[in-house]
Short mmCIF file of C-alpha atoms in Angstrom, two decimals:
data_model
loop_
_atom_site.label_atom_id
_atom_site.label_comp_id
_atom_site.label_asym_id
_atom_site.label_seq_id
_atom_site.Cartn_x
_atom_site.Cartn_y
_atom_site.Cartn_z
CA MET V 22 -3.63 -9.88 -21.63
CA LYS V 23 -3.72 -7.62 -18.59
CA THR V 24 -1.15 -4.84 -18.29
CA ILE V 25 0.70 -3.69 -15.18
CA ILE V 26 2.43 -0.31 -15.35
CA VAL V 27 5.81 0.02 -13.60
CA ASP V 28 7.36 3.41 -12.83
CA ILE V 29 11.01 2.39 -12.48
CA TYR V 30 12.15 5.49 -10.59
CA GLY V 31 11.86 6.60 -6.96
CA ALA V 32 13.52 3.78 -5.00
CA ASP V 33 16.49 4.67 -2.81
CA ALA V 34 18.53 1.88 -4.42
CA GLY V 35 17.76 3.11 -7.93
CA PRO V 36 15.69 1.61 -10.74
CA VAL V 37 17.51 -1.70 -11.21
CA PRO V 38 15.94 -3.57 -8.23
CA VAL V 39 12.48 -2.40 -9.33
CA ILE V 40 13.07 -3.59 -12.89
CA ARG V 41 14.51 -6.93 -11.82
CA GLY V 42 11.76 -7.61 -9.30
CA ALA V 43 9.07 -6.80 -11.85
CA LEU V 44 10.67 -9.03 -14.49
CA ARG V 45 10.94 -11.86 -11.97
CA ALA V 46 7.20 -11.45 -11.29
CA LEU V 47 6.41 -12.54 -14.84
CA GLU V 48 6.61 -16.08 -13.44
CA LEU V 49 3.53 -15.43 -11.28
CA ALA V 50 1.01 -15.76 -14.11
CA PRO V 51 1.05 -16.08 -17.91
CA ASP V 52 -1.81 -13.66 -18.61
CA PHE V 53 -0.25 -10.25 -18.01
CA VAL V 54 2.38 -8.01 -19.54
CA LEU V 55 4.63 -5.37 -18.00
CA HIS V 56 4.77 -1.81 -19.27
CA PHE V 57 7.86 -0.08 -17.90
CA VAL V 58 8.12 3.69 -17.85
CA GLY V 59 11.72 4.86 -17.65
CA ASP V 60 15.11 4.48 -19.31
CA ARG V 61 14.62 2.05 -22.21
CA THR V 62 18.31 1.10 -22.38
CA LEU V 63 18.38 0.20 -18.69
CA VAL V 64 15.22 -1.92 -18.96
CA GLU V 65 16.53 -3.74 -22.04
CA GLN V 66 19.87 -4.43 -20.33
CA GLU V 67 18.12 -6.08 -17.38
CA MET V 68 15.82 -8.02 -19.70
CA ALA V 69 18.84 -9.42 -21.52
CA ALA V 70 20.64 -10.24 -18.28
CA MET V 71 17.62 -12.11 -16.92
CA GLY V 72 16.53 -13.72 -20.17
CA ALA V 73 13.07 -12.13 -19.89
CA ASP V 74 10.37 -12.84 -22.47
CA ALA V 75 10.42 -9.75 -24.70
CA THR V 76 6.88 -10.47 -25.93
CA ARG V 77 5.58 -9.68 -22.44
CA VAL V 78 7.37 -6.37 -21.96
CA THR V 79 6.89 -2.89 -23.42
CA VAL V 80 8.67 0.34 -22.54
CA SER V 81 7.82 4.04 -22.65
CA HIS V 82 11.14 5.86 -22.59
CA THR V 83 11.91 8.77 -20.27
CA THR V 84 14.71 9.77 -17.95
CA ASP V 85 12.73 12.44 -16.10
CA ALA V 86 11.89 11.37 -12.55
CA ILE V 87 9.96 13.26 -9.87
CA THR V 88 12.08 13.23 -6.71
CA ASN V 89 11.24 13.70 -3.04
CA PHE V 90 12.63 17.23 -3.35
CA ASP V 91 9.95 18.18 -5.90
CA ARG V 92 6.70 19.75 -4.79
CA PRO V 93 3.75 17.33 -5.09
CA THR V 94 1.91 19.94 -7.17
CA CYS V 95 4.53 19.65 -9.92
CA VAL V 96 2.37 16.93 -11.50
CA PHE V 97 -0.23 19.55 -12.44
CA ASN V 98 1.83 20.87 -15.32
CA GLY V 99 5.33 20.97 -16.74
CA ARG V 100 6.23 17.36 -15.88
CA ASP V 101 4.35 15.52 -18.60
CA GLU V 102 7.53 13.63 -19.53
CA SER V 103 8.17 12.42 -15.98
CA SER V 104 7.89 8.70 -15.35
CA MET V 105 5.17 9.15 -12.75
CA VAL V 106 2.86 11.25 -14.92
CA MET V 107 3.46 9.03 -17.94
CA SER V 108 2.67 5.96 -15.81
CA LEU V 109 -0.57 7.44 -14.49
CA LEU V 110 -1.70 8.43 -17.99
CA ALA V 111 -0.80 4.98 -19.33
CA LEU V 112 -2.87 3.42 -16.57
CA LYS V 113 -5.81 5.71 -17.35
CA ASN V 114 -5.74 5.36 -21.13
CA ASP V 115 -4.99 1.63 -21.54
CA PRO V 116 -8.23 -0.35 -21.15
CA ASP V 117 -6.18 -3.47 -20.40
CA ALA V 118 -4.16 -1.84 -17.60
CA ILE V 119 -5.21 -3.12 -14.16
CA GLY V 120 -2.82 -1.14 -11.97
CA MET V 121 0.54 0.51 -11.50
CA LEU V 122 3.33 0.61 -8.96
CA SER V 123 5.73 3.41 -8.08
CA ALA V 124 8.29 4.09 -5.35
CA GLY V 125 8.25 7.80 -6.11
CA ASN V 126 7.24 10.91 -4.16
CA THR V 127 4.11 9.93 -2.18
CA GLY V 128 2.59 13.40 -2.26
CA ALA V 129 3.10 13.70 -6.01
CA LEU V 130 1.63 10.25 -6.54
CA LEU V 131 -1.40 11.24 -4.46
CA VAL V 132 -1.94 14.48 -6.37
CA GLY V 133 -1.26 12.73 -9.66
CA SER V 134 -3.80 10.04 -8.88
CA ILE V 135 -6.39 12.78 -8.46
CA VAL V 136 -5.60 15.06 -11.42
CA ARG V 137 -4.05 12.64 -13.92
CA LEU V 138 -5.78 9.33 -13.26
CA GLY V 139 -9.07 10.26 -11.61
CA LEU V 140 -11.11 9.03 -8.67
CA LEU V 141 -14.26 7.00 -8.13
CA ALA V 142 -17.56 8.85 -7.83
CA ASP V 143 -17.80 11.37 -4.95
CA ILE V 144 -14.29 10.61 -3.65
CA LYS V 145 -12.40 13.86 -3.10
CA SER V 146 -9.06 12.32 -2.19
CA PRO V 147 -7.92 8.69 -2.07
CA ALA V 148 -7.01 7.03 1.20
CA LEU V 149 -3.65 5.33 1.64
CA CYS V 150 -4.00 1.78 2.95
CA SER V 151 -1.06 -0.11 4.41
CA ALA V 152 -1.15 -3.73 5.57
CA ILE V 153 0.82 -4.01 8.82
CA PRO V 154 1.73 -7.17 10.79
CA VAL V 155 -0.06 -8.29 13.94
CA CYS V 156 1.17 -10.68 16.62
CA ASP V 157 0.09 -13.95 15.00
CA GLY V 158 1.49 -13.25 11.54
CA LYS V 159 -1.74 -11.89 10.10
CA LEU V 160 -2.13 -8.47 8.53
CA VAL V 161 -4.29 -5.53 9.51
CA ALA V 162 -5.26 -2.81 7.03
CA LEU V 163 -4.58 0.70 8.32
CA VAL V 164 -6.76 3.29 6.53
CA ASP V 165 -5.68 6.12 6.22
CA CYS V 166 -1.95 5.89 6.90
CA GLY V 167 -0.90 9.31 5.68
CA ALA V 168 -2.76 10.75 2.70
CA ASN V 169 -5.51 12.84 4.34
CA MET V 170 -4.54 14.94 7.35
CA ASP V 171 -7.94 16.52 8.02
CA CYS V 172 -11.04 14.36 7.55
CA ARG V 173 -14.78 14.53 8.02
CA PRO V 174 -16.91 11.68 9.40
CA ARG V 175 -18.31 10.74 5.98
CA GLU V 176 -14.79 10.44 4.60
CA LEU V 177 -13.80 8.07 7.42
CA ALA V 178 -16.95 6.07 6.78
CA ARG V 179 -15.87 5.66 3.17
CA PHE V 180 -12.38 4.70 4.30
CA ALA V 181 -14.01 1.96 6.38
CA LEU V 182 -16.05 0.66 3.45
CA MET V 183 -13.04 0.67 1.13
CA GLY V 184 -10.83 -0.96 3.78
CA ASP V 185 -13.45 -3.66 4.24
CA ALA V 186 -13.46 -4.28 0.47
CA PHE V 187 -9.65 -4.31 0.43
CA MET V 188 -9.31 -7.00 3.09
CA LYS V 189 -12.03 -9.11 1.49
CA SER V 190 -9.87 -9.12 -1.63
CA ARG V 191 -6.32 -8.87 -0.23
CA CYS V 192 -6.73 -11.56 2.46
CA GLU V 193 -9.90 -13.16 1.05
CA MET V 194 -11.86 -12.62 4.27
CA GLU V 195 -15.62 -12.99 4.40
CA ALA V 196 -16.33 -10.44 7.15
CA PRO V 197 -13.29 -8.37 8.18
CA ARG V 198 -13.50 -6.86 11.66
CA VAL V 199 -13.55 -3.08 11.24
CA GLY V 200 -12.41 -0.96 14.19
CA LEU V 201 -12.32 2.81 14.67
CA LEU V 202 -9.13 4.11 16.30
CA SER V 203 -9.95 6.07 19.45
CA VAL V 204 -8.82 6.70 23.03
CA GLY V 205 -11.24 4.20 24.57
CA ARG V 206 -13.35 1.24 23.51
CA GLU V 207 -16.63 2.65 24.78
CA GLU V 208 -18.94 4.21 22.21
CA GLY V 209 -18.85 7.60 23.93
CA LYS V 210 -15.05 7.92 23.93
CA GLY V 211 -13.09 10.06 21.49
CA ASN V 212 -13.02 13.49 19.85
CA ARG V 213 -15.84 14.95 17.78
CA LEU V 214 -14.58 13.31 14.59
CA THR V 215 -14.47 9.89 16.23
CA LEU V 216 -17.89 10.25 17.87
CA ASP V 217 -19.61 11.36 14.66
CA THR V 218 -17.85 8.68 12.62
CA TYR V 219 -18.91 5.97 15.08
CA ALA V 220 -22.55 6.94 14.54
CA LEU V 221 -22.14 6.42 10.79
CA LEU V 222 -20.13 3.19 10.93
CA LYS V 223 -22.55 1.27 13.14
CA ASP V 224 -25.27 1.59 10.47
CA LEU V 225 -23.14 0.44 7.51
CA PRO V 226 -23.25 -3.12 6.09
CA MET V 227 -19.97 -4.40 7.50
CA ASN V 228 -18.61 -6.12 10.58
CA PHE V 229 -18.01 -2.99 12.68
CA ILE V 230 -16.65 -3.95 16.11
CA GLY V 231 -16.58 -0.44 17.58
CA ASN V 232 -13.66 1.58 18.91
CA ILE V 233 -10.20 0.14 19.33
CA GLU V 234 -7.28 1.63 21.25
CA GLY V 235 -3.63 1.97 20.29
CA ASN V 236 -2.64 -1.13 22.26
CA ASP V 237 -5.15 -3.20 20.23
CA VAL V 238 -3.42 -2.52 16.92
CA VAL V 239 -1.01 -5.47 16.83
CA ASN V 240 -3.07 -7.84 18.99
CA ASP V 241 -5.35 -9.24 16.28
CA VAL V 242 -8.40 -7.35 17.55
CA ALA V 243 -9.37 -5.89 14.16
CA ASP V 244 -8.68 -6.57 10.48
CA VAL V 245 -9.26 -2.96 9.40
CA ILE V 246 -8.30 0.11 11.44
CA VAL V 247 -10.00 3.35 10.42
CA THR V 248 -8.52 6.75 11.24
CA ASP V 249 -7.46 10.02 9.63
CA GLY V 250 -4.09 10.22 7.88
CA PHE V 251 -2.53 12.28 10.67
CA ALA V 252 -3.07 9.70 13.43
CA GLY V 253 -2.63 6.83 10.98
CA ASN V 254 0.81 7.94 9.84
CA ILE V 255 1.98 8.37 13.44
CA LEU V 256 0.65 4.90 14.26
CA LEU V 257 2.31 3.30 11.21
CA LYS V 258 5.71 4.81 11.95
CA ASN V 259 5.42 3.85 15.61
CA VAL V 260 4.79 0.21 14.67
CA GLU V 261 7.80 0.28 12.35
CA ALA V 262 9.96 1.87 15.06
CA VAL V 263 8.95 -0.69 17.70
CA GLY V 264 10.00 -3.50 15.37
CA LYS V 265 13.37 -1.88 14.64
CA THR V 266 13.96 -1.16 18.33
CA ALA V 267 13.21 -4.77 19.30
CA LEU V 268 15.61 -6.05 16.64
CA ALA V 269 18.32 -3.64 17.78
CA ALA V 270 17.93 -4.80 21.39
CA ILE V 271 18.42 -8.43 20.36
CA GLU V 272 21.46 -7.55 18.25
CA GLU V 273 22.97 -5.75 21.26
CA LEU V 274 22.62 -8.89 23.40
CA LEU V 275 24.03 -11.36 20.87
CA PRO V 276 27.78 -10.65 21.31
CA THR V 277 27.72 -11.47 25.04
CA ALA V 278 25.26 -14.39 24.89
CA ASP V 279 26.32 -17.98 25.59
CA ALA V 280 25.51 -20.75 23.11
CA ALA V 281 22.08 -21.54 24.55
CA GLN V 282 21.09 -17.88 24.79
CA ARG V 283 22.37 -17.19 21.28
CA GLU V 284 20.20 -19.95 19.83
CA VAL V 285 17.08 -18.43 21.41
CA LEU V 286 18.00 -14.88 20.46
CA GLU V 287 18.73 -15.82 16.86
CA LYS V 288 15.35 -17.56 16.54
CA LEU V 289 13.61 -14.51 18.02
CA HIS V 290 15.56 -12.21 15.71
CA ALA V 291 14.56 -14.25 12.67
CA ARG V 292 10.91 -14.22 13.70
CA LEU V 293 10.84 -10.46 14.28
CA SER V 294 12.75 -9.80 11.06
CA ALA V 295 10.17 -11.76 9.10
CA ALA V 296 7.29 -9.99 10.86
CA TYR V 297 8.61 -6.48 10.28
CA ASP V 298 10.09 -6.92 6.81
CA PHE V 299 7.61 -5.00 4.67
CA ASN V 300 9.30 -5.77 1.34
CA PRO V 301 7.69 -9.21 0.75
CA ARG V 302 4.23 -7.80 1.61
CA GLY V 303 3.78 -5.47 -1.34
CA GLY V 304 3.07 -1.79 -0.89
CA ALA V 305 0.50 0.69 0.32
CA THR V 306 -2.61 0.87 -1.85
CA PHE V 307 -4.48 4.03 -2.78
CA LEU V 308 -8.19 3.41 -2.16
CA GLY V 309 -10.68 5.38 -4.23
CA THR V 310 -8.66 5.80 -7.42
CA ALA V 311 -10.23 4.93 -10.78
CA LYS V 312 -7.70 2.07 -11.12
CA THR V 313 -5.41 0.51 -8.55
CA VAL V 314 -2.22 2.36 -7.62
CA VAL V 315 0.32 0.72 -5.30
CA LYS V 316 2.95 2.84 -3.57
CA MET V 317 6.21 1.02 -2.88
CA HIS V 318 8.35 2.08 0.08
CA GLY V 319 11.32 4.27 -0.77
CA CYS V 320 13.65 1.46 0.36
CA ALA V 321 12.07 -0.89 -2.19
CA THR V 322 14.00 -4.01 -3.18
CA GLU V 323 13.49 -6.67 -5.85
CA ASP V 324 11.18 -8.43 -3.42
CA THR V 325 9.07 -5.29 -3.07
CA ALA V 326 8.40 -4.95 -6.79
CA TYR V 327 7.76 -8.69 -7.09
CA SER V 328 5.29 -8.72 -4.19
CA CYS V 329 3.52 -5.54 -5.38
CA ILE V 330 2.79 -7.20 -8.71
CA ASP V 331 1.61 -10.30 -6.86
CA GLN V 332 -0.67 -8.00 -4.83
CA LEU V 333 -2.08 -6.33 -7.96
CA LEU V 334 -2.80 -9.70 -9.56
CA LEU V 335 -4.52 -10.93 -6.39
CA LEU V 336 -6.68 -7.80 -6.15
CA GLU V 337 -7.67 -8.18 -9.80
CA ARG V 338 -8.46 -11.87 -9.39
CA THR V 339 -10.63 -11.30 -6.31
CA GLY V 340 -12.67 -8.46 -7.82
CA PHE V 341 -11.30 -5.62 -5.70
CA SER V 342 -12.32 -2.80 -8.06
CA THR V 343 -15.91 -4.00 -8.27
CA ARG V 344 -16.09 -4.49 -4.49
CA VAL V 345 -14.92 -0.92 -3.83
CA LYS V 346 -17.42 0.59 -6.26
CA GLU V 347 -20.27 -1.42 -4.72
CA ALA V 348 -19.17 -0.52 -1.17
CA LEU V 349 -19.22 3.21 -1.89
CA THR V 350 -22.90 3.07 -2.86
CA TYR V 351 -23.70 2.75 0.87
CA CYS V 352 -22.21 6.11 1.82
#
């Protein structure tokens, strides 16, 4: 039986939605168990309320949670009883554990993944990969979306290789289109980092399509977008903001719309809501960690936890870990 580790703390709505979503995910497959890290009484209460199979659930008890007000470096020492550190150590030490999910402090989870879990060979820091929607309902992997602010060309080349492996597993693509975020599509456009990275990417064994611009992001031009965490985080938040702004504009028009207009606006609202609702799409994945770590959004719901476990099972089934290790041998 495979094991999935669940840190119950960190979500804005508290631990209950995370627990309930994870328990609901037991229906996805019969060959895995959940290992919750958090308040045992709370987990057992939700198990009883949902009639969960107790043979498929274990709990490591703690009430210590790392918050967004804690420094990320707190995971180095003094917080061994925190749910995040306990989860990372459980993931590392259990040979049957395939991955973990947490909605906790992103910086602490990043540092913890390095010092408590460990990284793949020659990786100095994991990249954070988020799957964002494009215009036709597909997903594009943005690597890095906020973990590494200052990068070197070889690091971006590795991000590209890991992003390629991720989309081959996450969306079961044969040859994902890998694009390098820049200020122009021509090979000679960009800053020094972009120019030097381009020279590396064009020689790697993947479907590198060259530079892409910001307006290409949601137009189904690429399946993987490679950039440093500084630009990637700005891009990710901009995409989220555009979706929220579009929804707000529709909601502003609805009260004064006639019946025909309302029907169109409501259909458009539903379509945009589905496109920009990140909760059913899982979470951001750390690429380069010894085992798979999925970061849930702070506003995680039951659907988020459910979909993150679905994502972990899919990545395991499609050989994601092996693909990443093999990809990194090229750079």
